[in-house]
CSV table of N, CA, C and O in Angstrom, one decimal:
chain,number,residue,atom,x,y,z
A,1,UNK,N,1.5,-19.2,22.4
A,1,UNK,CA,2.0,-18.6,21.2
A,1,UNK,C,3.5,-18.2,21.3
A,1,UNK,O,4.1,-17.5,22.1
A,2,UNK,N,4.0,-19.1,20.2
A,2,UNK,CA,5.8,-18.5,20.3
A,2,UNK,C,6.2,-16.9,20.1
A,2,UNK,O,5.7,-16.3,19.1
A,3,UNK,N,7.0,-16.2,20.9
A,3,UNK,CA,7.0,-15.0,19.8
A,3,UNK,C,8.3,-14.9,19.0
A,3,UNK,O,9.3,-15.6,19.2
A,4,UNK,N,7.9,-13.8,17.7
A,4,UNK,CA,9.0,-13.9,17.3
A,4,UNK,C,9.9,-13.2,17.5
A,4,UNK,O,9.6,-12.3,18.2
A,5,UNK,N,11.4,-13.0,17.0
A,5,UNK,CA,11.9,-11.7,17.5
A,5,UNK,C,12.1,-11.2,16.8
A,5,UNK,O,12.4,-11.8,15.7
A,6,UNK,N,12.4,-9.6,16.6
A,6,UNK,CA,12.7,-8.6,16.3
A,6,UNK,C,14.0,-7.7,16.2
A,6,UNK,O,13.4,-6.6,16.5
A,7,UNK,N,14.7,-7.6,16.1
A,7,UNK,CA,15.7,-7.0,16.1
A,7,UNK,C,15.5,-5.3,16.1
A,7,UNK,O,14.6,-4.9,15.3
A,8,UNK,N,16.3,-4.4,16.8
A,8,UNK,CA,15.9,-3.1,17.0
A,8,UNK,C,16.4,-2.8,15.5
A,8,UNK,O,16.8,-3.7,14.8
A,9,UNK,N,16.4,-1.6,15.2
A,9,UNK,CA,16.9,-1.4,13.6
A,9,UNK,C,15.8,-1.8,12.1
A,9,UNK,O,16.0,-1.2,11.1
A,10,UNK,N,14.5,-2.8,12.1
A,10,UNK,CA,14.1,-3.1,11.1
A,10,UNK,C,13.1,-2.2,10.9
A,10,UNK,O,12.3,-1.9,11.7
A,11,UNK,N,13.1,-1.8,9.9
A,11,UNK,CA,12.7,-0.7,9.3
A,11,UNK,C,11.4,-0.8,8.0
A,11,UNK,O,11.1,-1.9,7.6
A,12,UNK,N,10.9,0.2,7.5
A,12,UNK,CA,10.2,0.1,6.4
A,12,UNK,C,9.3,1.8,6.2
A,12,UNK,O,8.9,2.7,6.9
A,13,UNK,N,9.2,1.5,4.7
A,13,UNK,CA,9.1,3.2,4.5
A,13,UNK,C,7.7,3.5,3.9
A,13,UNK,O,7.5,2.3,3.6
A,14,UNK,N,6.6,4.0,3.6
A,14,UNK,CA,5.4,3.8,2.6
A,14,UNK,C,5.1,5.3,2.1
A,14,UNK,O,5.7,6.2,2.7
A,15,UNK,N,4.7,5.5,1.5
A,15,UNK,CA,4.4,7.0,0.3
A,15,UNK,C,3.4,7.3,0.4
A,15,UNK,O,2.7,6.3,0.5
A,16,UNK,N,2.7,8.4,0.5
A,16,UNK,CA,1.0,8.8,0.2
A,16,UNK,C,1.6,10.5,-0.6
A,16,UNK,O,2.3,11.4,0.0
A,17,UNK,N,1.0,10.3,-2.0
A,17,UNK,CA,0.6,11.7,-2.7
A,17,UNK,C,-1.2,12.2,-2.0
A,17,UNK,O,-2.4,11.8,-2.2
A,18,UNK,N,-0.3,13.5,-1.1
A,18,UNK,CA,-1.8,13.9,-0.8
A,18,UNK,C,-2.7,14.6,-1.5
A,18,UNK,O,-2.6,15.6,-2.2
A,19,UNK,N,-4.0,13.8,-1.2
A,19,UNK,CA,-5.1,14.5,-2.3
A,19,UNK,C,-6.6,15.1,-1.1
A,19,UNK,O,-6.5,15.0,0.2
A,20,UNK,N,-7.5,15.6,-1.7
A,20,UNK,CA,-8.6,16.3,-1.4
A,20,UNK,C,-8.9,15.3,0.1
A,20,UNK,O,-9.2,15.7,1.2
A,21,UNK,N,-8.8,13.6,-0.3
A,21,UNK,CA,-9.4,13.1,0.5
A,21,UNK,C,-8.7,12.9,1.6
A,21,UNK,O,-9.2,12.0,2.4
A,22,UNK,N,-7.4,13.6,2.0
A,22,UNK,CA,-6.8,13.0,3.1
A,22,UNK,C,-6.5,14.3,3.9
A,22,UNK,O,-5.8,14.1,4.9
A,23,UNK,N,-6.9,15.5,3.7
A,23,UNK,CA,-7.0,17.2,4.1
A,23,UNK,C,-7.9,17.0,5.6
A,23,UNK,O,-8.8,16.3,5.8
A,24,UNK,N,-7.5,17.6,6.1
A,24,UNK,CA,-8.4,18.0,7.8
A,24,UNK,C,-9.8,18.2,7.4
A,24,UNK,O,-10.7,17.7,8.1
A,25,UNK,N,-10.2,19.1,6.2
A,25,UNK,CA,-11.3,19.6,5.8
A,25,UNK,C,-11.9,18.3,5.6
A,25,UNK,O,-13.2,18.3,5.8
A,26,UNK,N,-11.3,16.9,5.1
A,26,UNK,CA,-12.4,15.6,4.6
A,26,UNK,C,-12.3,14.3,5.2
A,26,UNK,O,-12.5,13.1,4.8
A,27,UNK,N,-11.7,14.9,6.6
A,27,UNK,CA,-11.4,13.7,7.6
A,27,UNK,C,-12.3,14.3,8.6
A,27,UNK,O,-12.8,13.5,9.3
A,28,UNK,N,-13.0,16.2,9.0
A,28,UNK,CA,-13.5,16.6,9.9
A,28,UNK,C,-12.5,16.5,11.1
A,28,UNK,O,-12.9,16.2,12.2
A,29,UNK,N,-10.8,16.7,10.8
A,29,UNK,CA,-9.9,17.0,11.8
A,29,UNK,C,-9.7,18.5,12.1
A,29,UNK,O,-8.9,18.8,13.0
A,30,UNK,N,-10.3,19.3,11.5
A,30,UNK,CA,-9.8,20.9,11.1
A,30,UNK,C,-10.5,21.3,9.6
A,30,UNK,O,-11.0,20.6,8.7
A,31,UNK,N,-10.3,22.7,9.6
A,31,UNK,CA,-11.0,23.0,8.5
A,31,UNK,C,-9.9,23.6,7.5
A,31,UNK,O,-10.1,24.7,6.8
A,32,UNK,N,-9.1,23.2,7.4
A,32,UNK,CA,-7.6,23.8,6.2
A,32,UNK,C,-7.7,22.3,5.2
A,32,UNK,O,-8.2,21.2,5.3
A,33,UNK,N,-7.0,22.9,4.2
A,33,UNK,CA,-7.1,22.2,3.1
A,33,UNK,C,-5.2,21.2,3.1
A,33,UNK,O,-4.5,21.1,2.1
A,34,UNK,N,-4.9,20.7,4.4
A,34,UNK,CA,-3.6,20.0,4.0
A,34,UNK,C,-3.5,19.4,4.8
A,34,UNK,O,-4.1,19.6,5.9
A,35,UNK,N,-2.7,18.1,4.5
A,35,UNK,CA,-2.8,16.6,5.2
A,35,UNK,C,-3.1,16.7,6.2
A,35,UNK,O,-2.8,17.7,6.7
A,36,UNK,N,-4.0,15.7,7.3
A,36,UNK,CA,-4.8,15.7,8.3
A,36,UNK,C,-3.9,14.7,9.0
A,36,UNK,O,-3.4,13.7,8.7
A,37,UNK,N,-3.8,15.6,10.3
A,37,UNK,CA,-3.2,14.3,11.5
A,37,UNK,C,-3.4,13.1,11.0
A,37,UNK,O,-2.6,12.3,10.4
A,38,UNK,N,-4.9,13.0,11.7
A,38,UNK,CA,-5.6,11.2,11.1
A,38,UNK,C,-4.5,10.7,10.2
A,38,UNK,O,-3.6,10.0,10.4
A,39,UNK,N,-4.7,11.2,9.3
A,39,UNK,CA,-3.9,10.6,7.8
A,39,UNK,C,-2.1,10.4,8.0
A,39,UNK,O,-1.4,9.6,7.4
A,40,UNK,N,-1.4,11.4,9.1
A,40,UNK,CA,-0.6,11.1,9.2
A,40,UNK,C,-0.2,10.3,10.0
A,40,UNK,O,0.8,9.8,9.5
A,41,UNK,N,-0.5,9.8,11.2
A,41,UNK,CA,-1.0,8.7,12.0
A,41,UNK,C,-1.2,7.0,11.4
A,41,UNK,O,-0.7,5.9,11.7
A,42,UNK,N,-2.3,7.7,10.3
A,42,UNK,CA,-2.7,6.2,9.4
A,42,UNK,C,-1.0,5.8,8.7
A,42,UNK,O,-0.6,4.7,8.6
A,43,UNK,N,-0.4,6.8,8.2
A,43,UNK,CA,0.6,7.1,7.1
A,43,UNK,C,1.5,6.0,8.0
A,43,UNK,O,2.1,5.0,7.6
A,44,UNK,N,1.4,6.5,9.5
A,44,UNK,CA,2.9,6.1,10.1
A,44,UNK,C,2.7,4.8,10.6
A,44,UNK,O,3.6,4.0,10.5
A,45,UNK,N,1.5,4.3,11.1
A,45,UNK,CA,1.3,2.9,11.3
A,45,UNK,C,1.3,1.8,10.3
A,45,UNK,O,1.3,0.7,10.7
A,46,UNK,N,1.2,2.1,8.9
A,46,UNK,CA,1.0,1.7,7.7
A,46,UNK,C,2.6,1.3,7.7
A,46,UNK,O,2.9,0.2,7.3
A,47,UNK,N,3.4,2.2,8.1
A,47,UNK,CA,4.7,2.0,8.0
A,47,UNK,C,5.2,0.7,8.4
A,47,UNK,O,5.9,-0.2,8.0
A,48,UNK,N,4.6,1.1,9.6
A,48,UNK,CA,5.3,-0.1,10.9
A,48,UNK,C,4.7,-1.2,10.9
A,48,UNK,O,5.3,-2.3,11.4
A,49,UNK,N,3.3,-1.1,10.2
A,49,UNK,CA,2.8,-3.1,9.9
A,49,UNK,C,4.2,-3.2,8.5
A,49,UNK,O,4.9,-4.2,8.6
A,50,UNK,N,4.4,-2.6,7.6
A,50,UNK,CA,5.3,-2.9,6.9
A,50,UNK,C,6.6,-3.2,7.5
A,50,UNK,O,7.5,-3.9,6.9
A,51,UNK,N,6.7,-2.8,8.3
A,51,UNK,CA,8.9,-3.4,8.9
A,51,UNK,C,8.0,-5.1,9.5
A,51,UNK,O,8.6,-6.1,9.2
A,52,UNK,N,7.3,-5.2,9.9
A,52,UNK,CA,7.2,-6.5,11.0
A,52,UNK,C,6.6,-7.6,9.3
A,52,UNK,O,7.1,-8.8,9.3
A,53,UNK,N,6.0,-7.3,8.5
A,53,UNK,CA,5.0,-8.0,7.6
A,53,UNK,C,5.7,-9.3,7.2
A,53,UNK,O,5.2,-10.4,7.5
A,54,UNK,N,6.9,-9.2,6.6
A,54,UNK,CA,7.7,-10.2,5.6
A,54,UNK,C,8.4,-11.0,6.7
A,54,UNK,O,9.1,-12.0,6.3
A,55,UNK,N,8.4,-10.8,8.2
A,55,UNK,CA,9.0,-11.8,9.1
A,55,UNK,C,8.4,-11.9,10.2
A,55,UNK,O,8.9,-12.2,11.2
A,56,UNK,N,6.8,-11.9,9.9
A,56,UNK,CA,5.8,-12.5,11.0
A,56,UNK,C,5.2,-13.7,10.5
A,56,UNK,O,4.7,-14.0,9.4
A,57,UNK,N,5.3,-14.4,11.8
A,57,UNK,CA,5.1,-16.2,11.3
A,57,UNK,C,3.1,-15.9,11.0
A,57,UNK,O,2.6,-14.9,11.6
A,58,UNK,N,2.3,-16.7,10.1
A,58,UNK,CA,1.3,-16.9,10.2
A,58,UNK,C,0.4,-17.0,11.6
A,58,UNK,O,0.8,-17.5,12.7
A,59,UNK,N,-0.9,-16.3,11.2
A,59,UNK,CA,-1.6,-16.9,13.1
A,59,UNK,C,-1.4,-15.5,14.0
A,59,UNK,O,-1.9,-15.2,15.1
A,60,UNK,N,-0.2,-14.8,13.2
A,60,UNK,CA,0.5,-13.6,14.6
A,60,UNK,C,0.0,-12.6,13.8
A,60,UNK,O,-0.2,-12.7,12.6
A,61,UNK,N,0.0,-11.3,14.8
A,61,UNK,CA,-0.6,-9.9,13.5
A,61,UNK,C,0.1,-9.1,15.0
A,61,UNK,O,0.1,-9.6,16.1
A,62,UNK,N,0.6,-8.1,14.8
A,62,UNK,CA,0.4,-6.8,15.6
A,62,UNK,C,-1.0,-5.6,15.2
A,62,UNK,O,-1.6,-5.1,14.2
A,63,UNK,N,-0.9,-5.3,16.8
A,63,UNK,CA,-2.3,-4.2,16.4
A,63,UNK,C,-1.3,-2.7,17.6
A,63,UNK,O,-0.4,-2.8,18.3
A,64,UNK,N,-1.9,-1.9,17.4
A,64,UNK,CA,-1.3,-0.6,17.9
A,64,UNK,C,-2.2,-0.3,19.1
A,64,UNK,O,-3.4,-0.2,19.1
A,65,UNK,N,-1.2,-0.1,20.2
A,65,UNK,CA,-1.7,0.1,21.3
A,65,UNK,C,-1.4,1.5,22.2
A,65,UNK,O,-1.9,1.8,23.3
A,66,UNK,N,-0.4,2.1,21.1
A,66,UNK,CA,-0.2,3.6,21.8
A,66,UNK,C,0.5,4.7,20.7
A,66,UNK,O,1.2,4.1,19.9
A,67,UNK,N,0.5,5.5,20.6
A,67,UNK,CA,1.2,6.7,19.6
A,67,UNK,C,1.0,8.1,20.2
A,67,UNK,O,0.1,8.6,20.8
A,68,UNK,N,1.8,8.4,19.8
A,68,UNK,CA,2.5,9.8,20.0
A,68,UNK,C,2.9,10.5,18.9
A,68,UNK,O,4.0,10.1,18.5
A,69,UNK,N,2.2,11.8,18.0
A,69,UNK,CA,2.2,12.1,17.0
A,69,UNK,C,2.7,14.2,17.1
A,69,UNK,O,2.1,15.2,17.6
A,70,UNK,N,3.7,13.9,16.5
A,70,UNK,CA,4.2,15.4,16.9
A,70,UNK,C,4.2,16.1,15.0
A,70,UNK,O,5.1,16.1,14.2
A,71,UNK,N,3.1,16.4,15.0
A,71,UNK,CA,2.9,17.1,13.4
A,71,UNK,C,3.4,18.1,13.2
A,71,UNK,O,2.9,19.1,13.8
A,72,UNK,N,4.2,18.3,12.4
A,72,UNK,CA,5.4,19.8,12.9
A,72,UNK,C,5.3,20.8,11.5
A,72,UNK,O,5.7,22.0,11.5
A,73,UNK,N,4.8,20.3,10.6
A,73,UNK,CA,4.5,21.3,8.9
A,73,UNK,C,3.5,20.3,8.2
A,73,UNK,O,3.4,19.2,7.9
A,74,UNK,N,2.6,21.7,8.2
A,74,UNK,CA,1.7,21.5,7.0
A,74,UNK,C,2.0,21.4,5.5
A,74,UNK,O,2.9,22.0,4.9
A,75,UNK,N,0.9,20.1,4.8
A,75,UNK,CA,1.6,19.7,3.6
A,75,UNK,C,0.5,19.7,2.6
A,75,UNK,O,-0.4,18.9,2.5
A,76,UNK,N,0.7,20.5,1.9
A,76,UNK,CA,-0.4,20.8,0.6
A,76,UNK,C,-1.3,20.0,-0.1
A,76,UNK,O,-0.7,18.9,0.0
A,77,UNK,N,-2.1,19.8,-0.6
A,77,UNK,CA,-2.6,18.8,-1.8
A,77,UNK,C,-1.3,18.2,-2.9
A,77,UNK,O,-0.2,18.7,-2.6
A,78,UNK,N,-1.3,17.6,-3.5
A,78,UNK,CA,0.0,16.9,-4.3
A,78,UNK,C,1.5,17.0,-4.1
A,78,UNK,O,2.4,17.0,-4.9
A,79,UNK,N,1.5,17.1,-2.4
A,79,UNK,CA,3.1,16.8,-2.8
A,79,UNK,C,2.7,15.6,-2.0
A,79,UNK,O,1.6,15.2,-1.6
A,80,UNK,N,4.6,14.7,-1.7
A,80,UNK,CA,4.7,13.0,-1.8
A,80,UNK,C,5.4,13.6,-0.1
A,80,UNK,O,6.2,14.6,0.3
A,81,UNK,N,4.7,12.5,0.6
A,81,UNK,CA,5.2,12.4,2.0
A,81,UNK,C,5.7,10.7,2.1
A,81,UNK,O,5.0,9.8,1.6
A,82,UNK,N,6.8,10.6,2.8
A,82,UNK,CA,7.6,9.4,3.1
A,82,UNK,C,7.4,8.9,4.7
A,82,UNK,O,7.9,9.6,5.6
A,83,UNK,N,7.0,8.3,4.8
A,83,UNK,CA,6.5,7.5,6.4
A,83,UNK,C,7.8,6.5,6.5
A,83,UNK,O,7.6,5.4,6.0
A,84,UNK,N,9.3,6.8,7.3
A,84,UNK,CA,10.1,6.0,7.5
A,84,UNK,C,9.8,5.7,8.8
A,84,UNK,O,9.7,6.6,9.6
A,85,UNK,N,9.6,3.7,9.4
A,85,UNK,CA,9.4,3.5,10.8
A,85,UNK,C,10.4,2.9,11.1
A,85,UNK,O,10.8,2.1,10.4
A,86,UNK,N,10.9,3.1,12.0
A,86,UNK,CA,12.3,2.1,11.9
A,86,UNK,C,12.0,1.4,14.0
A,86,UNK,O,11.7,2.1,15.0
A,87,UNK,N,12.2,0.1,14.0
A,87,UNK,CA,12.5,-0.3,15.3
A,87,UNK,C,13.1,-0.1,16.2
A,87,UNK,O,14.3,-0.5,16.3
A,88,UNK,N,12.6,0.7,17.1
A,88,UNK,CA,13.4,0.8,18.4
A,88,UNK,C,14.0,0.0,19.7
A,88,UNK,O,15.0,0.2,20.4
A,89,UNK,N,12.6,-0.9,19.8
A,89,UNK,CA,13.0,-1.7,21.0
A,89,UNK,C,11.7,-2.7,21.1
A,89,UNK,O,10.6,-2.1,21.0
A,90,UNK,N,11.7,-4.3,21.4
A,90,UNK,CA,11.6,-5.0,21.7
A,90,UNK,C,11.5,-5.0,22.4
A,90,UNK,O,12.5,-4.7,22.9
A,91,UNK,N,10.2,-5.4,24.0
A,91,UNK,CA,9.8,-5.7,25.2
A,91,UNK,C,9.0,-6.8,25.0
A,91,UNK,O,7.8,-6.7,24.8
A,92,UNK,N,9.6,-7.9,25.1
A,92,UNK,CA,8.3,-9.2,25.6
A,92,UNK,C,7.3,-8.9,23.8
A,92,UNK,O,7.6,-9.0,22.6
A,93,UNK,N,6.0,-8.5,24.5
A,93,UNK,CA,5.0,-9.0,23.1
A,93,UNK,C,5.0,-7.2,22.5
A,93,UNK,O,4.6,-7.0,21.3
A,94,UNK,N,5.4,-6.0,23.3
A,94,UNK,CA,5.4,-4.4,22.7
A,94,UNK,C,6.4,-4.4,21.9
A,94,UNK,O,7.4,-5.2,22.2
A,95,UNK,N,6.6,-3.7,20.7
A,95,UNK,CA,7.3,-3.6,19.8
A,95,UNK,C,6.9,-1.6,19.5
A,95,UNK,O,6.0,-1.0,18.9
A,96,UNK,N,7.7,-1.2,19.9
A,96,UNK,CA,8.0,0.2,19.7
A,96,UNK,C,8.9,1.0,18.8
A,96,UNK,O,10.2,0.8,18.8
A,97,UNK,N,8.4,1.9,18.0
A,97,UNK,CA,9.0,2.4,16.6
A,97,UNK,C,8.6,3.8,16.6
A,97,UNK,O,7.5,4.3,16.8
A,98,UNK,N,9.9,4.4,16.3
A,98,UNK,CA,10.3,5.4,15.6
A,98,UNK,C,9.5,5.6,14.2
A,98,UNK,O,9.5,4.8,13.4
A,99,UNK,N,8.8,7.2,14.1
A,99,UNK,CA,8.3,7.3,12.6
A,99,UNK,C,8.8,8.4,12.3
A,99,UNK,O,8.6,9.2,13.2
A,100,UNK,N,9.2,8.8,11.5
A,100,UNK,CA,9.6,10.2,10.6
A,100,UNK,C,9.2,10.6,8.9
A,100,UNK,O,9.7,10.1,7.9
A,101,UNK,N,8.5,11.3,8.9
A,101,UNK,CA,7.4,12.0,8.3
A,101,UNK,C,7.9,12.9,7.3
A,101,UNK,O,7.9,14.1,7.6
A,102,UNK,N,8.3,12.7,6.3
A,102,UNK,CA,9.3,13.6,5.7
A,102,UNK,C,8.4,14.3,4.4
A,102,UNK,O,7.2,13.8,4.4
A,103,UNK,N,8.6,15.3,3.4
A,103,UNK,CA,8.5,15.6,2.4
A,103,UNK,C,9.5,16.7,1.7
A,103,UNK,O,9.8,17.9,1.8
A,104,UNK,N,9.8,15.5,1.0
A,104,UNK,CA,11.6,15.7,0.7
A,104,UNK,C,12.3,15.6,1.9
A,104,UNK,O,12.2,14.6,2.6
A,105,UNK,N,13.1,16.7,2.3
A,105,UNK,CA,13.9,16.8,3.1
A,105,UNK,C,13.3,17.3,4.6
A,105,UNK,O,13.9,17.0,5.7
A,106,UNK,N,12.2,18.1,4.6
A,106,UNK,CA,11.4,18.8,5.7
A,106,UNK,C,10.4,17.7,6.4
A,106,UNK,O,9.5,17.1,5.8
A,107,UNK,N,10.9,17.6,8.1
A,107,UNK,CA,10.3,16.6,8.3
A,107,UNK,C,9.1,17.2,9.0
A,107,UNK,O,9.3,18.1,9.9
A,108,UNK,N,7.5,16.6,8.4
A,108,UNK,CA,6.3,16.8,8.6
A,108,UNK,C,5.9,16.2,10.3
A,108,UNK,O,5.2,16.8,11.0
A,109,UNK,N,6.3,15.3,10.5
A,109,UNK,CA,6.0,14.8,11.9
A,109,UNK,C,7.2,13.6,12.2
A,109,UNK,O,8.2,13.4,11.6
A,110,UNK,N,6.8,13.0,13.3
A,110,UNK,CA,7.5,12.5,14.0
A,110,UNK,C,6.8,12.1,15.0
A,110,UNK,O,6.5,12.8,15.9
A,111,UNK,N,6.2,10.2,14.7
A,111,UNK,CA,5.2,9.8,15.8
A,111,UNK,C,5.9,8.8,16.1
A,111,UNK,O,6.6,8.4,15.2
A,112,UNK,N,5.9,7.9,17.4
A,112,UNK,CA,6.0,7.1,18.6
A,112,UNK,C,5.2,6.3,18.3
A,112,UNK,O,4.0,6.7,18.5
A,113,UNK,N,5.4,5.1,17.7
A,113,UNK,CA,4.0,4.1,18.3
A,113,UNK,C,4.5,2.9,18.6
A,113,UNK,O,5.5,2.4,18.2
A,114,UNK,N,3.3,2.2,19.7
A,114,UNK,CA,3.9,0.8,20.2
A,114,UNK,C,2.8,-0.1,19.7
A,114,UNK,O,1.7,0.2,20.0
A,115,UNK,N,3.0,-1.0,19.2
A,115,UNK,CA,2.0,-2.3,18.8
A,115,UNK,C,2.6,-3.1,19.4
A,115,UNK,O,3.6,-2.8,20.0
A,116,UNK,N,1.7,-4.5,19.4
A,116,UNK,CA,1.7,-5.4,20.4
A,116,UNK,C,1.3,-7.0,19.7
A,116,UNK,O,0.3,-7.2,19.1
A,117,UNK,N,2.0,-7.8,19.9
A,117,UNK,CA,2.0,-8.7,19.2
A,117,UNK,C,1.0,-10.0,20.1
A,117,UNK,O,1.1,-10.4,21.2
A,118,UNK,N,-0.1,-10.5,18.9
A,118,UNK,CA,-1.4,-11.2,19.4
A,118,UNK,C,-1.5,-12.1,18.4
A,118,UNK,O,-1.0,-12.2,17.2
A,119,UNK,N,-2.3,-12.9,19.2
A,119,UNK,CA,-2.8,-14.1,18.3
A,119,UNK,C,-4.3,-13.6,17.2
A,119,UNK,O,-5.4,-13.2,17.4
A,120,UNK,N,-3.7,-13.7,16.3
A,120,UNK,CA,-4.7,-13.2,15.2
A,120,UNK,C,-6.3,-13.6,15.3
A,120,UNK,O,-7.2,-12.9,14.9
A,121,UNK,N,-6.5,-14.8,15.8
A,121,UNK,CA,-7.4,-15.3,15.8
A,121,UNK,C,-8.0,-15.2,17.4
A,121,UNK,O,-9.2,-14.9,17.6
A,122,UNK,N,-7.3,-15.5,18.2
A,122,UNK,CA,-8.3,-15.2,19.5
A,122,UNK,C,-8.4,-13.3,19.4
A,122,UNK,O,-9.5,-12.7,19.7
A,123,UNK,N,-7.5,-12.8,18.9
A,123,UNK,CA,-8.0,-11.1,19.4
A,123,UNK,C,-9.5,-10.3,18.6
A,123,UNK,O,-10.2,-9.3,18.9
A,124,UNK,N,-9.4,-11.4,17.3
A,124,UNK,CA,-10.6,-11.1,17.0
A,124,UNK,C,-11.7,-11.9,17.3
A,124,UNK,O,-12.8,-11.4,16.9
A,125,UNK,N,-11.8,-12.8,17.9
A,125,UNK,CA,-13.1,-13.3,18.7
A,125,UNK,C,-13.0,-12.9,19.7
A,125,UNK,O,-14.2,-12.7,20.1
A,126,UNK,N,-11.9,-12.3,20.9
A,126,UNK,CA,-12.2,-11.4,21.7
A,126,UNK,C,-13.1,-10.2,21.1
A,126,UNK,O,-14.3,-10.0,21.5
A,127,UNK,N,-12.6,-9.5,20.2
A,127,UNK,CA,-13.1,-8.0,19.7
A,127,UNK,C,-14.9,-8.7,19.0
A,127,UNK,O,-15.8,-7.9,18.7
A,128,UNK,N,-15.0,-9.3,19.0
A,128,UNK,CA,-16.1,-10.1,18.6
A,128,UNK,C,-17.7,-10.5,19.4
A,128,UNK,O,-18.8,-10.8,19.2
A,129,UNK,N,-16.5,-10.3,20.6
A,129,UNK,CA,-17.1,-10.9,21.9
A,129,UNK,C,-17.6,-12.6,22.0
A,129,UNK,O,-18.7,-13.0,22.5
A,130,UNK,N,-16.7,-13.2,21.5
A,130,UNK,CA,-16.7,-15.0,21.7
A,130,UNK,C,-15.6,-15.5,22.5
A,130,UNK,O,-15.6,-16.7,22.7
């Protein structure tokens, strides 16, 4: 498998207006009624398949192999949180990114994750067990 490369700097942003179903109380992360880790985690990796998407050759996918999630303010039912991931560094097949967690101006978290770039098709007959 060729890989492809990446450039540190590529970036990409995604939105979630939070509702009832994304609260600690309806993930069973906690029992408060405002955005749930989980969700912010999902928020920020959502991000990062978005920077790699529009310049990965067919056959290749990344999948996430490590994160680091620093949730720093709680965020109500209906306001708009911003998941900006931007590339930090390039190792062989790890691809490690920057996430910042914003609403508005107040940044909600700030997670670390590294995905890993695989052959789409053997990783899921591995996960398959074939």
């Amino acid at each position: 498998m060729e890989l492809p490369e990446f450039a540190p700097g590529l970036n990409a942003r995604v939105e979630l207006t939070v509702t009832d179903s994304d609260t600690a109380q309806s993930v069973g992360s906690g029992d408060v009624p405002v955005l749930a880790t989980p969700r912010v985690l999902a928020l920020a990796e959502a991000a990062t398949v978005a920077a790699t998407a529009r310049h990965i050759p067919g056959g290749i996918t990344t999948v996430g192999t490590l994160a680091e999630v620093r949730h720093r303010m709680p965020t109500p039912v209906g306001r708009r949180v911003i998941a900006h991931a931007t590339l930090a560094k390039m190792d062989g097949r790890k691809l490690l990114f920057d996430v910042v967690v914003r609403d508005g101006e107040t940044v909600v978290a700030e997670v670390r994750i590294e995905r890993a770039l695989v052959d789409r098709r053997d990783f899921i007959a591995r996960a398959l067990g074939a």
